[in-house]
Short mmCIF file of C-alpha atoms in Angstrom, two decimals:
data_model
loop_
_atom_site.label_atom_id
_atom_site.label_comp_id
_atom_site.label_asym_id
_atom_site.label_seq_id
_atom_site.Cartn_x
_atom_site.Cartn_y
_atom_site.Cartn_z
CA MET I 37 -27.46 -20.73 -13.73
CA ALA I 38 -24.49 -23.09 -13.30
CA VAL I 39 -23.05 -21.76 -16.55
CA THR I 40 -23.28 -18.19 -15.26
CA GLY I 41 -21.59 -19.25 -12.02
CA ALA I 42 -18.86 -21.03 -13.95
CA ARG I 43 -18.34 -17.98 -16.16
CA ARG I 44 -18.18 -15.73 -13.13
CA GLN I 45 -15.61 -18.04 -11.54
CA ALA I 46 -13.55 -18.15 -14.76
CA ALA I 47 -13.68 -14.35 -15.01
CA ALA I 48 -12.55 -13.99 -11.40
CA GLN I 49 -9.71 -16.45 -12.07
CA THR I 50 -8.58 -14.49 -15.14
CA GLU I 51 -8.70 -11.22 -13.21
CA ALA I 52 -6.63 -12.71 -10.39
CA GLU I 53 -4.09 -14.07 -12.90
CA LEU I 54 -3.79 -10.68 -14.60
CA LYS I 55 -3.23 -8.96 -11.25
CA ALA I 56 -0.60 -11.50 -10.19
CA ALA I 57 1.13 -11.19 -13.57
CA ALA I 58 1.12 -7.40 -13.31
CA ILE I 59 2.78 -7.56 -9.89
CA ARG I 60 5.52 -9.83 -11.25
CA VAL I 61 6.14 -7.56 -14.24
CA PHE I 62 6.12 -4.41 -12.07
CA ALA I 63 8.73 -6.05 -9.83
CA ARG I 64 10.95 -6.84 -12.83
CA VAL I 65 10.74 -3.73 -14.98
CA GLY I 66 8.81 -1.12 -12.96
CA TYR I 67 5.33 0.21 -13.46
CA LEU I 68 6.29 2.92 -15.96
CA ASN I 69 8.07 0.44 -18.26
CA THR I 70 5.27 -2.13 -18.14
CA LYS I 71 2.99 -2.50 -21.16
CA ILE I 72 -0.37 -4.21 -21.10
CA THR I 73 1.02 -6.77 -23.54
CA ASP I 74 3.76 -7.57 -20.98
CA ILE I 75 1.07 -8.30 -18.39
CA THR I 76 -1.05 -10.48 -20.67
CA ALA I 77 2.01 -12.38 -21.93
CA GLU I 78 3.09 -13.01 -18.33
CA ALA I 79 -0.41 -14.25 -17.51
CA GLY I 80 -0.56 -16.40 -20.67
CA ARG I 81 -3.67 -14.54 -21.83
CA ALA I 82 -4.71 -12.78 -25.01
CA THR I 83 -4.35 -9.00 -24.90
CA GLY I 84 -8.08 -8.57 -25.44
CA SER I 85 -8.82 -10.42 -22.21
CA PHE I 86 -7.20 -7.59 -20.27
CA TYR I 87 -9.82 -5.09 -21.40
CA LYS I 88 -12.67 -7.33 -20.26
CA HIS I 89 -11.44 -6.72 -16.72
CA PHE I 90 -9.61 -3.39 -16.70
CA ALA I 91 -10.04 -0.27 -18.83
CA SER I 92 -6.34 0.59 -18.52
CA LYS I 93 -3.12 -0.19 -16.69
CA GLU I 94 -4.06 2.58 -14.22
CA ARG I 95 -7.39 0.90 -13.47
CA LEU I 96 -5.59 -2.39 -12.82
CA LEU I 97 -3.29 -0.57 -10.40
CA GLU I 98 -6.33 0.94 -8.65
CA ALA I 99 -7.75 -2.58 -8.29
CA LEU I 100 -4.45 -3.67 -6.72
CA LEU I 101 -4.63 -0.70 -4.35
CA ALA I 102 -8.17 -1.70 -3.38
CA ASP I 103 -6.86 -5.19 -2.59
CA LEU I 104 -4.11 -3.69 -0.41
CA LEU I 105 -6.60 -1.50 1.42
CA ALA I 106 -8.80 -4.53 2.10
CA GLU I 107 -5.76 -6.32 3.53
CA GLY I 108 -5.05 -3.27 5.68
CA ASP I 109 -8.64 -3.27 6.99
CA VAL I 110 -8.21 -6.87 8.13
CA SER I 111 -4.90 -5.97 9.81
CA ALA I 112 -6.56 -3.21 11.85
CA GLY I 113 -8.63 -5.87 13.58
CA LEU I 114 -5.66 -8.01 14.62
CA PRO I 115 -4.89 -8.63 18.29
CA GLY I 116 -2.50 -6.09 19.77
CA HIS I 117 -4.02 -3.13 17.94
CA ASN I 118 -3.83 -0.18 20.33
CA GLY I 119 -4.95 3.25 19.20
CA ASP I 120 -3.25 5.28 21.93
CA PHE I 121 -0.18 6.76 20.24
CA ARG I 122 1.06 8.21 23.54
CA ASP I 123 2.12 4.62 24.13
CA ARG I 124 5.31 3.82 22.20
CA SER I 125 4.30 0.17 21.89
CA ALA I 126 1.14 1.23 20.01
CA VAL I 127 3.24 3.23 17.55
CA ARG I 128 5.66 0.32 17.20
CA TRP I 129 2.82 -2.12 16.51
CA HIS I 130 1.62 0.07 13.63
CA VAL I 131 5.15 0.59 12.29
CA ALA I 132 5.95 -3.15 12.38
CA LEU I 133 2.62 -4.03 10.78
CA PHE I 134 3.16 -1.52 7.97
CA TRP I 135 6.76 -2.67 7.52
CA GLY I 136 5.72 -6.27 6.89
CA PHE I 137 2.89 -5.08 4.66
CA TYR I 138 5.31 -2.95 2.61
CA ARG I 139 7.82 -5.80 2.31
CA ARG I 140 5.13 -8.20 1.01
CA ASN I 141 3.66 -5.63 -1.39
CA ARG I 142 6.75 -3.70 -2.43
CA ALA I 143 6.17 -4.04 -6.19
CA VAL I 144 2.67 -2.57 -5.91
CA MET I 145 3.73 0.14 -3.45
CA THR I 146 6.50 1.22 -5.81
CA ALA I 147 4.10 1.12 -8.76
CA LEU I 148 1.65 3.35 -6.88
CA SER I 149 4.40 5.92 -6.27
CA GLN I 150 5.53 5.84 -9.89
CA ALA I 151 1.99 6.20 -11.24
CA ALA I 152 1.21 9.12 -8.92
CA ILE I 153 4.28 11.01 -10.13
CA VAL I 154 3.31 10.90 -13.81
CA ASP I 155 -0.50 10.88 -13.63
CA GLU I 156 -2.18 13.65 -11.64
CA GLU I 157 -5.63 12.08 -12.01
CA PHE I 158 -4.36 8.75 -10.71
CA ALA I 159 -2.70 10.55 -7.80
CA ARG I 160 -6.01 12.22 -6.95
CA ARG I 161 -7.99 8.97 -7.11
CA SER I 162 -5.45 7.08 -5.02
CA ARG I 163 -5.50 9.85 -2.38
CA GLU I 164 -9.28 9.48 -2.21
CA MET I 165 -8.95 5.72 -1.79
CA LEU I 166 -6.35 6.16 0.96
CA GLU I 167 -8.30 8.80 2.88
CA PRO I 168 -10.10 6.32 5.20
CA ASP I 169 -6.70 4.96 6.29
CA LEU I 170 -5.54 8.49 7.10
CA HIS I 171 -8.71 9.03 9.15
CA HIS I 172 -7.88 5.82 11.03
CA ILE I 173 -4.41 7.12 11.93
CA ALA I 174 -5.81 10.59 12.69
CA GLY I 175 -8.18 8.95 15.18
CA HIS I 176 -5.13 7.66 17.07
CA LEU I 177 -3.79 11.23 17.32
CA VAL I 178 -6.81 12.93 18.86
CA GLY I 179 -5.82 14.48 22.17
CA LEU I 180 -2.11 14.55 21.35
CA ASP I 181 -0.26 17.81 20.86
CA VAL I 182 0.64 17.16 17.22
CA PRO I 183 1.82 19.63 14.58
CA GLY I 184 -1.24 20.84 12.68
CA ASP I 185 -4.58 19.09 12.85
CA PRO I 186 -4.80 15.29 13.24
CA MET I 187 -5.23 14.72 9.47
CA THR I 188 -2.08 16.72 8.71
CA ALA I 189 -0.18 14.79 11.37
CA ALA I 190 -1.59 11.49 10.03
CA SER I 191 -0.33 12.45 6.56
CA LEU I 192 3.13 13.19 7.97
CA PHE I 193 3.08 9.89 9.88
CA SER I 194 2.08 7.90 6.79
CA ALA I 195 4.48 9.68 4.45
CA THR I 196 7.37 9.10 6.85
CA LEU I 197 6.50 5.41 7.17
CA SER I 198 6.18 4.76 3.46
CA GLY I 199 9.08 7.00 2.48
CA TYR I 200 11.49 5.33 4.87
CA ALA I 201 10.32 1.83 3.92
CA ALA I 202 10.76 2.66 0.23
CA ALA I 203 14.28 3.97 0.82
CA TYR I 204 15.18 1.00 3.02
CA PHE I 205 14.04 -1.66 0.57
CA ALA I 206 15.66 0.16 -2.36
CA GLY I 207 18.88 -0.77 -0.52
CA PRO I 208 21.55 -1.19 0.46
CA ALA I 209 20.28 -1.23 4.03
CA GLU I 210 22.57 0.01 6.80
CA LEU I 211 20.34 -1.38 9.57
CA SER I 212 18.67 -4.71 10.14
CA GLU I 213 14.91 -4.63 9.64
CA GLU I 214 14.40 -4.85 13.41
CA ALA I 215 16.73 -1.91 14.01
CA ALA I 216 15.02 0.08 11.25
CA ILE I 217 11.60 -0.55 12.82
CA GLU I 218 12.93 0.54 16.22
CA ALA I 219 14.52 3.72 14.79
CA LEU I 220 11.37 4.62 12.87
CA THR I 221 9.21 3.96 15.93
CA SER I 222 11.37 6.21 18.12
CA PHE I 223 11.37 8.97 15.50
CA LEU I 224 7.59 8.89 15.01
CA HIS I 225 6.81 8.54 18.71
CA ALA I 226 9.02 11.51 19.56
CA GLY I 227 7.42 13.52 16.73
CA LEU I 228 4.02 12.83 18.27
CA GLY I 229 5.18 14.25 21.57
CA GLY I 230 5.92 10.89 23.17
CA ARG I 231 8.62 10.27 25.70
CA SER I 232 11.42 7.77 25.14
CA ALA I 233 10.78 4.42 26.75
#
């Protein structure tokens, strides 16, 4: 039994090392240019060890997305979370939270975008994984006079957030991060029918 536990712990350690190595390689050369052998070399592991944990590079990226979604679920429970998007401060809280999340996870966020462009099946699976997050945002929009239904508006909200963050961090930035967060908050709040504060 102890041997099984030790093996499970070793397997979890290897999986974590492969994920961390993949993030470093994605940051250096981009997802599309990354080979599995690049990831295993970065992790100091044999190539065969990769396939004990992930069927493909796409499956590894899905595992990284699942990790990000779990982090996002924890963030939704943080103090200060307000779901009333009529209130500009509630919109700003979400924008600032996402901004920090994007900054910390930029290599994976960029990899997700690159993978979705070239792999329709990956794009479909990642949309399915992200759907609960869209429902969360849509729940904040109920009762507001938004364009389309709440899910459409949530998609617009999320796409604007991630698109602007991607453009900002691709640089060079014309605004400070604080000013960018404020501008994005004002834009989204106005788009949701809010009034300027």
